[in-house]
PDB file of C-alpha atoms in Angstrom:
ATOM      1  CA  MET I   1       1.729 -20.270  41.730  1.00  0.00           C
ATOM      2  CA  LYS I   2      -0.749 -18.510  39.401  1.00  0.00           C
ATOM      3  CA  HIS I   3      -0.500 -15.432  41.631  1.00  0.00           C
ATOM      4  CA  LEU I   4       3.286 -15.361  41.222  1.00  0.00           C
ATOM      5  CA  ILE I   5       3.057 -15.723  37.459  1.00  0.00           C
ATOM      6  CA  SER I   6       0.526 -12.876  37.328  1.00  0.00           C
ATOM      7  CA  LEU I   7       2.850 -10.760  39.454  1.00  0.00           C
ATOM      8  CA  PHE I   8       5.756 -11.393  37.077  1.00  0.00           C
ATOM      9  CA  LEU I   9       3.653 -10.677  34.002  1.00  0.00           C
ATOM     10  CA  ALA I  10       2.416  -7.408  35.508  1.00  0.00           C
ATOM     11  CA  PHE I  11       5.970  -6.430  36.459  1.00  0.00           C
ATOM     12  CA  SER I  12       7.179  -7.318  32.946  1.00  0.00           C
ATOM     13  CA  PHE I  13       4.449  -5.153  31.429  1.00  0.00           C
ATOM     14  CA  PHE I  14       5.481  -2.259  33.672  1.00  0.00           C
ATOM     15  CA  VAL I  15       9.131  -2.747  32.791  1.00  0.00           C
ATOM     16  CA  GLY I  16       8.279  -2.983  29.094  1.00  0.00           C
ATOM     17  CA  SER I  17       6.632   0.422  29.303  1.00  0.00           C
ATOM     18  CA  LEU I  18       9.895   2.052  30.401  1.00  0.00           C
ATOM     19  CA  SER I  19      11.753   3.776  27.605  1.00  0.00           C
ATOM     20  CA  ALA I  20      15.145   2.385  26.630  1.00  0.00           C
ATOM     21  CA  GLN I  21      15.926   5.692  24.898  1.00  0.00           C
ATOM     22  CA  ASN I  22      18.397   8.227  26.276  1.00  0.00           C
ATOM     23  CA  LEU I  23      20.143   5.772  28.582  1.00  0.00           C
ATOM     24  CA  ILE I  24      23.645   6.478  29.797  1.00  0.00           C
ATOM     25  CA  LYS I  25      26.219   5.603  27.161  1.00  0.00           C
ATOM     26  CA  PRO I  26      29.260   3.494  28.106  1.00  0.00           C
ATOM     27  CA  PHE I  27      32.416   5.366  29.040  1.00  0.00           C
ATOM     28  CA  LYS I  28      35.622   4.849  27.128  1.00  0.00           C
ATOM     29  CA  LYS I  29      38.294   2.767  28.816  1.00  0.00           C
ATOM     30  CA  GLY I  30      40.743   4.838  30.787  1.00  0.00           C
ATOM     31  CA  GLU I  31      38.264   7.695  31.128  1.00  0.00           C
ATOM     32  CA  VAL I  32      37.992   9.145  34.646  1.00  0.00           C
ATOM     33  CA  LEU I  33      34.623   8.292  36.121  1.00  0.00           C
ATOM     34  CA  PRO I  34      32.538  11.296  37.159  1.00  0.00           C
ATOM     35  CA  ASP I  35      31.355  11.775  40.749  1.00  0.00           C
ATOM     36  CA  SER I  36      27.794  10.919  39.661  1.00  0.00           C
ATOM     37  CA  ILE I  37      28.944   7.338  39.024  1.00  0.00           C
ATOM     38  CA  LYS I  38      31.003   7.177  42.188  1.00  0.00           C
ATOM     39  CA  LYS I  39      27.933   8.209  44.211  1.00  0.00           C
ATOM     40  CA  ARG I  40      25.512   5.604  42.804  1.00  0.00           C
ATOM     41  CA  VAL I  41      23.667   3.638  45.458  1.00  0.00           C
ATOM     42  CA  LEU I  42      21.849   0.423  44.604  1.00  0.00           C
ATOM     43  CA  SER I  43      18.339   0.405  46.077  1.00  0.00           C
ATOM     44  CA  PHE I  44      17.703  -2.176  48.814  1.00  0.00           C
ATOM     45  CA  SER I  45      21.420  -2.974  48.867  1.00  0.00           C
ATOM     46  CA  SER I  46      23.506  -4.114  51.810  1.00  0.00           C
ATOM     47  CA  ALA I  47      26.882  -3.242  53.302  1.00  0.00           C
ATOM     48  CA  THR I  48      28.158  -6.834  52.891  1.00  0.00           C
ATOM     49  CA  PRO I  49      27.406  -9.775  50.606  1.00  0.00           C
ATOM     50  CA  GLU I  50      26.585 -11.862  53.704  1.00  0.00           C
ATOM     51  CA  GLU I  51      23.926  -9.352  54.739  1.00  0.00           C
ATOM     52  CA  ILE I  52      22.176  -9.517  51.340  1.00  0.00           C
ATOM     53  CA  ALA I  53      22.353 -13.335  51.467  1.00  0.00           C
ATOM     54  CA  GLU I  54      20.747 -13.336  54.920  1.00  0.00           C
ATOM     55  CA  ILE I  55      17.942 -11.071  53.656  1.00  0.00           C
ATOM     56  CA  PHE I  56      17.497 -13.569  50.794  1.00  0.00           C
ATOM     57  CA  VAL I  57      17.051 -16.443  53.273  1.00  0.00           C
ATOM     58  CA  VAL I  58      14.565 -14.465  55.390  1.00  0.00           C
ATOM     59  CA  ALA I  59      12.586 -13.593  52.241  1.00  0.00           C
ATOM     60  CA  LEU I  60      12.511 -17.277  51.227  1.00  0.00           C
ATOM     61  CA  ASN I  61      11.294 -18.251  54.698  1.00  0.00           C
ATOM     62  CA  LYS I  62       8.443 -15.743  54.377  1.00  0.00           C
ATOM     63  CA  ARG I  63       7.839 -16.508  50.681  1.00  0.00           C
ATOM     64  CA  ASP I  64       8.186 -12.750  50.219  1.00  0.00           C
ATOM     65  CA  THR I  65       8.344 -12.190  46.462  1.00  0.00           C
ATOM     66  CA  THR I  66       8.453  -8.416  46.888  1.00  0.00           C
ATOM     67  CA  ALA I  67      11.596  -8.639  49.009  1.00  0.00           C
ATOM     68  CA  LEU I  68      13.176 -11.113  46.566  1.00  0.00           C
ATOM     69  CA  LEU I  69      12.518  -8.705  43.688  1.00  0.00           C
ATOM     70  CA  ASN I  70      13.740  -5.705  45.683  1.00  0.00           C
ATOM     71  CA  ILE I  71      17.093  -7.268  46.562  1.00  0.00           C
ATOM     72  CA  SER I  72      17.774  -8.093  42.914  1.00  0.00           C
ATOM     73  CA  LEU I  73      18.741  -5.571  40.252  1.00  0.00           C
ATOM     74  CA  SER I  74      15.894  -3.216  39.285  1.00  0.00           C
ATOM     75  CA  PRO I  75      15.072  -2.266  35.680  1.00  0.00           C
ATOM     76  CA  LYS I  76      16.665   1.173  36.125  1.00  0.00           C
ATOM     77  CA  GLU I  77      19.823  -0.259  37.721  1.00  0.00           C
ATOM     78  CA  PHE I  78      20.150  -2.837  34.967  1.00  0.00           C
ATOM     79  CA  LYS I  79      19.483  -0.485  32.047  1.00  0.00           C
ATOM     80  CA  GLN I  80      21.346   2.580  33.240  1.00  0.00           C
ATOM     81  CA  TRP I  81      24.154   1.230  35.398  1.00  0.00           C
ATOM     82  CA  PHE I  82      24.848  -2.456  34.698  1.00  0.00           C
ATOM     83  CA  TRP I  83      24.183  -2.900  30.985  1.00  0.00           C
ATOM     84  CA  PRO I  84      26.189   0.068  29.626  1.00  0.00           C
ATOM     85  CA  ASP I  85      29.338  -1.227  31.359  1.00  0.00           C
ATOM     86  CA  ASN I  86      28.745  -4.867  30.414  1.00  0.00           C
ATOM     87  CA  GLU I  87      30.789  -6.303  27.530  1.00  0.00           C
ATOM     88  CA  SER I  88      27.623  -7.635  25.877  1.00  0.00           C
ATOM     89  CA  SER I  89      26.321  -4.084  25.387  1.00  0.00           C
ATOM     90  CA  ASP I  90      29.028  -3.446  22.784  1.00  0.00           C
ATOM     91  CA  PRO I  91      27.259  -2.314  19.574  1.00  0.00           C
ATOM     92  CA  LYS I  92      28.997  -5.082  17.596  1.00  0.00           C
ATOM     93  CA  TYR I  93      26.721  -7.607  19.373  1.00  0.00           C
ATOM     94  CA  ASN I  94      23.570  -5.677  18.418  1.00  0.00           C
ATOM     95  CA  ILE I  95      21.687  -6.509  21.630  1.00  0.00           C
ATOM     96  CA  PRO I  96      19.157  -3.784  22.455  1.00  0.00           C
ATOM     97  CA  THR I  97      18.995  -2.730  26.102  1.00  0.00           C
ATOM     98  CA  GLU I  98      15.306  -3.586  26.375  1.00  0.00           C
ATOM     99  CA  SER I  99      15.837  -7.086  24.957  1.00  0.00           C
ATOM    100  CA  ALA I 100      18.736  -7.689  27.342  1.00  0.00           C
ATOM    101  CA  TRP I 101      16.596  -6.589  30.306  1.00  0.00           C
ATOM    102  CA  GLU I 102      13.646  -8.777  29.297  1.00  0.00           C
ATOM    103  CA  LEU I 103      15.843 -11.861  28.961  1.00  0.00           C
ATOM    104  CA  HIS I 104      17.615 -11.050  32.233  1.00  0.00           C
ATOM    105  CA  PHE I 105      14.331 -10.558  34.083  1.00  0.00           C
ATOM    106  CA  LEU I 106      12.596 -13.665  32.698  1.00  0.00           C
ATOM    107  CA  ASN I 107      15.553 -15.902  33.529  1.00  0.00           C
ATOM    108  CA  SER I 108      15.792 -14.351  36.986  1.00  0.00           C
ATOM    109  CA  ALA I 109      12.044 -14.846  37.572  1.00  0.00           C
ATOM    110  CA  LYS I 110      12.393 -18.556  36.749  1.00  0.00           C
ATOM    111  CA  GLY I 111      15.271 -18.840  39.200  1.00  0.00           C
ATOM    112  CA  MET I 112      13.332 -17.017  41.890  1.00  0.00           C
ATOM    113  CA  LEU I 113      10.386 -19.389  41.403  1.00  0.00           C
ATOM    114  CA  LYS I 114      12.743 -22.371  41.674  1.00  0.00           C
ATOM    115  CA  ALA I 115      14.197 -20.999  44.924  1.00  0.00           C
ATOM    116  CA  LEU I 116      10.680 -20.449  46.267  1.00  0.00           C
ATOM    117  CA  SER I 117       9.467 -23.913  45.250  1.00  0.00           C
ATOM    118  CA  SER I 118      12.588 -25.555  46.715  1.00  0.00           C
ATOM    119  CA  HIS I 119      12.971 -23.549  49.932  1.00  0.00           C
ATOM    120  CA  GLY I 120      10.060 -21.117  50.272  1.00  0.00           C
ATOM    121  CA  GLY I 121       8.269 -21.310  53.611  1.00  0.00           C
ATOM    122  CA  GLU I 122      10.960 -23.412  55.243  1.00  0.00           C
ATOM    123  CA  LYS I 123      12.348 -22.194  58.533  1.00  0.00           C
ATOM    124  CA  LEU I 124      15.938 -21.845  57.413  1.00  0.00           C
ATOM    125  CA  THR I 125      18.618 -20.206  59.522  1.00  0.00           C
ATOM    126  CA  PHE I 126      21.289 -18.314  57.622  1.00  0.00           C
ATOM    127  CA  GLU I 127      24.791 -19.595  58.376  1.00  0.00           C
ATOM    128  CA  GLY I 128      27.023 -18.074  55.762  1.00  0.00           C
ATOM    129  CA  LEU I 129      27.947 -17.339  52.202  1.00  0.00           C
ATOM    130  CA  ARG I 130      30.579 -19.138  50.166  1.00  0.00           C
ATOM    131  CA  MET I 131      32.155 -17.056  47.408  1.00  0.00           C
ATOM    132  CA  LYS I 132      34.108 -18.799  44.677  1.00  0.00           C
ATOM    133  CA  GLY I 133      37.274 -17.082  43.553  1.00  0.00           C
ATOM    134  CA  LYS I 134      37.928 -13.424  42.991  1.00  0.00           C
ATOM    135  CA  PRO I 135      35.190 -11.173  41.609  1.00  0.00           C
ATOM    136  CA  ASP I 136      35.056 -10.178  37.942  1.00  0.00           C
ATOM    137  CA  GLU I 137      35.942  -6.482  37.872  1.00  0.00           C
ATOM    138  CA  TYR I 138      34.347  -3.959  35.553  1.00  0.00           C
ATOM    139  CA  ARG I 139      34.902  -0.203  35.516  1.00  0.00           C
ATOM    140  CA  THR I 140      31.898   0.652  37.680  1.00  0.00           C
ATOM    141  CA  PHE I 141      31.124  -2.597  39.516  1.00  0.00           C
ATOM    142  CA  LYS I 142      32.330  -6.058  40.506  1.00  0.00           C
ATOM    143  CA  LEU I 143      30.500  -9.364  40.043  1.00  0.00           C
ATOM    144  CA  HIS I 144      30.868 -12.107  42.642  1.00  0.00           C
ATOM    145  CA  LEU I 145      29.854 -15.109  40.533  1.00  0.00           C
ATOM    146  CA  TYR I 146      28.017 -18.241  41.682  1.00  0.00           C
ATOM    147  CA  PRO I 147      27.818 -17.625  45.417  1.00  0.00           C
ATOM    148  CA  GLU I 148      26.421 -20.407  47.586  1.00  0.00           C
ATOM    149  CA  VAL I 149      24.128 -19.485  50.452  1.00  0.00           C
ATOM    150  CA  ILE I 150      24.595 -21.799  53.418  1.00  0.00           C
ATOM    151  CA  ALA I 151      21.646 -22.315  55.760  1.00  0.00           C
ATOM    152  CA  ARG I 152      20.359 -24.862  58.258  1.00  0.00           C
ATOM    153  CA  ASP I 153      16.840 -26.308  58.303  1.00  0.00           C
ATOM    154  CA  GLU I 154      14.713 -27.054  61.391  1.00  0.00           C
ATOM    155  CA  LYS I 155      16.131 -30.570  61.653  1.00  0.00           C
ATOM    156  CA  GLY I 156      19.688 -29.265  61.739  1.00  0.00           C
ATOM    157  CA  ASN I 157      20.548 -30.305  58.189  1.00  0.00           C
ATOM    158  CA  GLN I 158      22.782 -28.025  56.164  1.00  0.00           C
ATOM    159  CA  VAL I 159      21.125 -26.572  53.067  1.00  0.00           C
ATOM    160  CA  ILE I 160      23.122 -25.070  50.199  1.00  0.00           C
ATOM    161  CA  ILE I 161      21.117 -22.677  48.020  1.00  0.00           C
ATOM    162  CA  LYS I 162      22.578 -22.038  44.561  1.00  0.00           C
ATOM    163  CA  GLN I 163      19.864 -19.971  42.886  1.00  0.00           C
ATOM    164  CA  ILE I 164      21.922 -16.757  42.809  1.00  0.00           C
ATOM    165  CA  VAL I 165      23.959 -16.184  39.636  1.00  0.00           C
ATOM    166  CA  ALA I 166      25.973 -13.294  41.013  1.00  0.00           C
ATOM    167  CA  ILE I 167      26.110 -10.622  43.650  1.00  0.00           C
ATOM    168  CA  ILE I 168      26.899  -7.211  42.222  1.00  0.00           C
ATOM    169  CA  GLU I 169      29.109  -4.837  44.181  1.00  0.00           C
ATOM    170  CA  MET I 170      28.873  -1.169  43.322  1.00  0.00           C
ATOM    171  CA  ASN I 171      30.453   1.567  45.421  1.00  0.00           C
ATOM    172  CA  LYS I 172      30.883  -0.827  48.356  1.00  0.00           C
ATOM    173  CA  ARG I 173      27.187  -1.826  48.344  1.00  0.00           C
ATOM    174  CA  PHE I 174      25.912  -5.325  47.489  1.00  0.00           C
ATOM    175  CA  LYS I 175      22.803  -6.612  45.757  1.00  0.00           C
ATOM    176  CA  ILE I 176      21.754  -9.762  43.909  1.00  0.00           C
ATOM    177  CA  LEU I 177      22.358  -9.428  40.175  1.00  0.00           C
ATOM    178  CA  ASN I 178      19.887 -12.175  39.312  1.00  0.00           C
ATOM    179  CA  TYR I 179      18.576 -15.645  40.148  1.00  0.00           C
ATOM    180  CA  THR I 180      18.883 -18.847  38.121  1.00  0.00           C
ATOM    181  CA  GLU I 181      16.991 -22.097  37.802  1.00  0.00           C
ATOM    182  CA  LYS I 182      19.985 -23.912  36.293  1.00  0.00           C
ATOM    183  CA  ARG I 183      22.120 -24.518  39.371  1.00  0.00           C
TER     184      ARG I 183
END
């Protein structure tokens, strides 16, 4: 556990050293999106939400924190692609990009630790993904909120994993937005 906390602190320090200056500004509503936005590809993303959920289960089985971090939104993706198009980035809320990232990352790290403590090292078999309702649509991405990962343990019992807040869909690629400890 101490190793994981050290890993998160080191990653937070690295992320904190990234400049929040000169990030992409939000586009005005109704504005035609440039090709550069249409060609964005999320790193370590998948072609389907089920595929990213299966990678999540495999990473839990292996207790692979690197894979769990990789399949969730990176600092660059959050700061340059997600945050500028998020309603909370509106200047009237006065939430700096760096502060939003730090809060996002710390909450996600807690959720990842909860998933690892609850299911890490188990020999789970991925069975499916349950999506609730239609995704929330933004100009440059969609959010599939509160997905439930369905797996089966070695004894044949069904396991429902709820530590994912949302799966982000951008240009027909899928990645975990973040993890939560609250579900």
